[in-house]
Amino acid sequence: MSRARPTCWLLLLLAVPAMAAFADAHEYRYDTVHSQIVFSIDHDGYSRPFGRLHIARGWLRLDPDDLDHASTELDIDLTSADMGDAGWDKAVCGHALLDCAQYREAHFVSHSVERTDADHGVLHGTLTLHGVSRPLTIPFRLNRVARTLYGLHAVAGFSATASLDRTDFGITAFPNSIGHQVSVWMELEAIRDDHSSNDTPAAKDSP
């Protein structure tokens, strides 16, 4: 018994910094109005057209002074795919490509964060798209965490990029006219929920 007690105290002391960091983190919900996801893919070598997607819902847990312990989870509305033309939108959402009738949303959940400096890091997680789950790495910049001009909300803003191969997710149609590599840019804003507890949240609908 006497040997076990020092070991228990040692484990408790080691856990205190991690517990304190977790306690300082706050919950945020993504602002689906001010968040943008833009993607680009090669069109038969002629150009790389751009499209847009909307975030359906998502949460973020963040302590700006401790990015290593940040976490996030979000859903992307694939039916919102906007290529600037109704016919093109329908084709992208069709069975041969995103198949939005069967897979209405893509889902991303983070597993870890690798901070590279005070404002930059790399988010490691899993993207589920078209019914297939694959690892995805997302370099990001924390732009600003502050209250809005009139103090209504505390907002965290990020810029991020990613790259993925559509064929890894079973989207293989038109291999000779549509590129495989998809470039993604994300401009994200999240509003802090000042009334939430510090319990780890499940994916939630936006208010």
Tab-separated table of C-alpha atoms in Angstrom:
chain	number	residue	atom	x	y	z
A	1	MET	CA	0.000	0.000	0.000
A	2	SER	CA	2.793	2.441	0.855
A	3	ARG	CA	4.333	2.024	-2.606
A	4	ALA	CA	1.044	2.589	-4.395
A	5	ARG	CA	0.387	5.982	-2.790
A	6	PRO	CA	3.421	7.828	-4.261
A	7	THR	CA	2.576	6.374	-7.655
A	8	CYS	CA	-1.003	7.662	-7.424
A	9	TRP	CA	0.192	11.122	-6.405
A	10	LEU	CA	2.688	11.168	-9.297
A	11	LEU	CA	-0.035	10.275	-11.818
A	12	LEU	CA	-2.286	12.990	-10.376
A	13	LEU	CA	0.437	15.629	-10.646
A	14	LEU	CA	1.148	14.664	-14.237
A	15	ALA	CA	-2.557	14.914	-15.084
A	16	VAL	CA	-3.044	18.409	-13.599
A	17	PRO	CA	-1.588	20.398	-16.577
A	18	ALA	CA	-3.728	18.477	-19.077
A	19	MET	CA	-6.828	18.943	-16.908
A	20	ALA	CA	-6.150	22.671	-16.602
A	21	ALA	CA	-5.701	23.031	-20.369
A	22	PHE	CA	-8.968	21.202	-21.005
A	23	ALA	CA	-10.786	23.426	-18.494
A	24	ASP	CA	-9.647	26.584	-20.315
A	25	ALA	CA	-11.060	25.408	-23.635
A	26	HIS	CA	-14.417	26.767	-24.804
A	27	GLU	CA	-17.064	25.370	-27.084
A	28	TYR	CA	-17.793	27.145	-30.354
A	29	ARG	CA	-20.390	26.471	-33.020
A	30	TYR	CA	-19.548	27.139	-36.645
A	31	ASP	CA	-21.188	30.223	-38.097
A	32	THR	CA	-22.669	28.683	-41.235
A	33	VAL	CA	-23.310	32.126	-42.763
A	34	HIS	CA	-19.755	33.452	-42.516
A	35	SER	CA	-17.944	30.169	-43.163
A	36	GLN	CA	-16.982	29.235	-46.716
A	37	ILE	CA	-15.647	26.059	-48.324
A	38	VAL	CA	-14.307	26.429	-51.863
A	39	PHE	CA	-12.956	23.605	-54.007
A	40	SER	CA	-11.269	23.352	-57.391
A	41	ILE	CA	-10.644	20.460	-59.791
A	42	ASP	CA	-9.134	20.099	-63.246
A	43	HIS	CA	-11.546	20.168	-66.223
A	44	ASP	CA	-9.929	18.236	-69.070
A	45	GLY	CA	-6.757	20.321	-68.835
A	46	TYR	CA	-8.545	23.502	-69.918
A	47	SER	CA	-9.081	25.097	-66.503
A	48	ARG	CA	-9.610	24.434	-62.807
A	49	PRO	CA	-13.179	25.602	-62.091
A	50	PHE	CA	-14.234	26.548	-58.575
A	51	GLY	CA	-17.239	25.376	-56.599
A	52	ARG	CA	-18.636	26.153	-53.167
A	53	LEU	CA	-20.062	24.063	-50.345
A	54	HIS	CA	-21.833	25.031	-47.125
A	55	ILE	CA	-21.237	23.752	-43.601
A	56	ALA	CA	-24.440	22.218	-42.285
A	57	ARG	CA	-23.415	22.154	-38.625
A	58	GLY	CA	-20.396	21.624	-36.414
A	59	TRP	CA	-18.572	22.377	-33.182
A	60	LEU	CA	-15.115	23.448	-32.171
A	61	ARG	CA	-13.368	23.145	-28.807
A	62	LEU	CA	-10.599	25.720	-28.513
A	63	ASP	CA	-8.218	27.380	-26.101
A	64	PRO	CA	-6.316	29.914	-28.283
A	65	ASP	CA	-3.259	29.544	-26.034
A	66	ASP	CA	-3.234	25.770	-26.337
A	67	LEU	CA	-3.874	24.765	-29.956
A	68	ASP	CA	-2.438	21.300	-29.320
A	69	HIS	CA	-5.624	20.309	-27.508
A	70	ALA	CA	-8.149	21.807	-29.951
A	71	SER	CA	-10.743	19.517	-31.507
A	72	THR	CA	-13.565	19.826	-34.015
A	73	GLU	CA	-16.312	17.957	-35.808
A	74	LEU	CA	-18.462	19.185	-38.677
A	75	ASP	CA	-20.881	18.157	-41.414
A	76	ILE	CA	-20.741	19.544	-44.963
A	77	ASP	CA	-23.930	19.804	-47.008
A	78	LEU	CA	-23.079	18.207	-50.364
A	79	THR	CA	-26.460	19.192	-51.817
A	80	SER	CA	-25.289	22.811	-51.538
A	81	ALA	CA	-22.637	22.275	-54.255
A	82	ASP	CA	-22.592	25.494	-56.293
A	83	MET	CA	-20.674	25.554	-59.575
A	84	GLY	CA	-22.355	28.722	-60.834
A	85	ASP	CA	-24.718	26.892	-63.209
A	86	ALA	CA	-27.853	24.896	-62.354
A	87	GLY	CA	-27.100	22.150	-64.887
A	88	TRP	CA	-23.546	21.783	-63.685
A	89	ASP	CA	-24.715	21.707	-60.052
A	90	LYS	CA	-27.090	18.862	-60.901
A	91	ALA	CA	-24.326	16.906	-62.633
A	92	VAL	CA	-21.930	17.274	-59.693
A	93	CYS	CA	-24.647	16.082	-57.284
A	94	GLY	CA	-25.664	13.245	-59.615
A	95	HIS	CA	-25.174	9.514	-59.101
A	96	ALA	CA	-21.918	9.413	-61.094
A	97	LEU	CA	-20.147	11.940	-58.859
A	98	LEU	CA	-21.173	13.047	-55.344
A	99	ASP	CA	-24.438	11.059	-55.439
A	100	CYS	CA	-26.151	13.552	-53.133
A	101	ALA	CA	-29.381	11.545	-53.092
A	102	GLN	CA	-27.615	8.801	-51.139
A	103	TYR	CA	-24.830	10.776	-49.471
A	104	ARG	CA	-26.261	14.159	-48.529
A	105	GLU	CA	-23.411	15.132	-46.212
A	106	ALA	CA	-19.699	14.688	-45.729
A	107	HIS	CA	-18.405	14.392	-42.165
A	108	PHE	CA	-15.050	15.391	-40.688
A	109	VAL	CA	-13.820	14.627	-37.164
A	110	SER	CA	-10.417	15.618	-35.814
A	111	HIS	CA	-8.082	13.273	-33.943
A	112	SER	CA	-5.106	15.473	-33.103
A	113	VAL	CA	-3.499	18.857	-33.702
A	114	GLU	CA	0.152	19.497	-34.461
A	115	ARG	CA	0.997	23.120	-33.670
A	116	THR	CA	3.773	24.607	-35.823
A	117	ASP	CA	3.907	28.101	-34.246
A	118	ALA	CA	1.701	30.428	-32.195
A	119	ASP	CA	-0.919	30.837	-34.937
A	120	HIS	CA	-0.406	27.870	-37.267
A	121	GLY	CA	-0.939	24.158	-37.015
A	122	VAL	CA	-1.908	20.970	-38.793
A	123	LEU	CA	-5.205	19.266	-38.024
A	124	HIS	CA	-5.265	15.474	-38.392
A	125	GLY	CA	-8.602	13.738	-38.724
A	126	THR	CA	-10.939	11.544	-40.756
A	127	LEU	CA	-13.154	12.642	-43.635
A	128	THR	CA	-16.153	10.504	-44.560
A	129	LEU	CA	-17.277	11.286	-48.113
A	130	HIS	CA	-19.408	9.250	-50.516
A	131	GLY	CA	-19.682	6.557	-47.836
A	132	VAL	CA	-15.904	6.122	-47.544
A	133	SER	CA	-13.705	7.240	-44.609
A	134	ARG	CA	-10.097	8.297	-45.164
A	135	PRO	CA	-7.485	10.235	-43.136
A	136	LEU	CA	-7.220	13.927	-44.004
A	137	THR	CA	-4.551	16.454	-43.024
A	138	ILE	CA	-5.541	20.133	-42.876
A	139	PRO	CA	-2.913	22.883	-42.416
A	140	PHE	CA	-4.537	25.937	-40.808
A	141	ARG	CA	-3.952	29.442	-39.474
A	142	LEU	CA	-5.748	30.856	-36.440
A	143	ASN	CA	-6.519	34.357	-37.704
A	144	ARG	CA	-8.198	35.972	-34.717
A	145	VAL	CA	-10.130	35.265	-31.535
A	146	ALA	CA	-12.043	38.292	-30.248
A	147	ARG	CA	-15.432	39.739	-29.510
A	148	THR	CA	-17.375	41.311	-32.358
A	149	LEU	CA	-17.493	45.085	-32.778
A	150	TYR	CA	-20.553	45.434	-30.545
A	151	GLY	CA	-19.503	42.689	-28.154
A	152	LEU	CA	-22.354	40.384	-29.066
A	153	HIS	CA	-20.262	37.246	-29.607
A	154	ALA	CA	-16.765	35.896	-29.127
A	155	VAL	CA	-15.603	34.634	-32.516
A	156	ALA	CA	-12.696	32.433	-33.613
A	157	GLY	CA	-11.608	32.741	-37.252
A	158	PHE	CA	-9.486	30.302	-39.248
A	159	SER	CA	-8.079	29.888	-42.740
A	160	ALA	CA	-7.277	26.332	-43.845
A	161	THR	CA	-6.419	24.263	-46.901
A	162	ALA	CA	-6.605	20.603	-47.854
A	163	SER	CA	-6.038	18.320	-50.810
A	164	LEU	CA	-7.652	14.977	-51.535
A	165	ASP	CA	-7.905	12.389	-54.291
A	166	ARG	CA	-11.570	11.874	-55.227
A	167	THR	CA	-10.910	8.300	-56.343
A	168	ASP	CA	-9.863	7.408	-52.773
A	169	PHE	CA	-13.514	7.995	-51.870
A	170	GLY	CA	-14.946	5.893	-54.684
A	171	ILE	CA	-15.717	8.870	-56.965
A	172	THR	CA	-14.168	7.491	-60.135
A	173	ALA	CA	-16.440	8.608	-62.999
A	174	PHE	CA	-15.079	10.528	-66.017
A	175	PRO	CA	-11.390	9.746	-65.335
A	176	ASN	CA	-10.275	11.249	-68.664
A	177	SER	CA	-12.067	14.584	-68.303
A	178	ILE	CA	-12.197	15.332	-64.568
A	179	GLY	CA	-9.024	15.445	-62.488
A	180	HIS	CA	-8.407	13.233	-59.500
A	181	GLN	CA	-6.898	15.806	-57.151
A	182	VAL	CA	-9.297	18.223	-55.460
A	183	SER	CA	-7.935	21.390	-53.830
A	184	VAL	CA	-9.960	22.795	-50.938
A	185	TRP	CA	-9.864	26.188	-49.216
A	186	MET	CA	-11.759	26.936	-46.004
A	187	GLU	CA	-12.511	30.286	-44.382
A	188	LEU	CA	-14.187	29.468	-41.082
A	189	GLU	CA	-15.778	31.460	-38.284
A	190	ALA	CA	-17.074	29.917	-35.079
A	191	ILE	CA	-19.120	31.597	-32.348
A	192	ARG	CA	-18.344	30.786	-28.738
A	193	ASP	CA	-21.141	29.284	-26.703
A	194	ASP	CA	-20.729	31.104	-23.392
A	195	HIS	CA	-23.498	29.067	-21.771
A	196	SER	CA	-22.141	25.605	-22.614
A	197	SER	CA	-20.502	23.246	-20.173
A	198	ASN	CA	-16.964	21.951	-20.668
A	199	ASP	CA	-18.196	18.456	-21.455
A	200	THR	CA	-17.033	17.121	-24.808
A	201	PRO	CA	-19.948	17.748	-27.187
A	202	ALA	CA	-21.391	15.465	-29.810
A	203	ALA	CA	-22.071	16.877	-33.280
A	204	LYS	CA	-24.940	19.344	-32.913
A	205	ASP	CA	-27.317	21.283	-35.095
A	206	SER	CA	-26.672	24.993	-35.379
A	207	PRO	CA	-29.077	27.156	-33.367
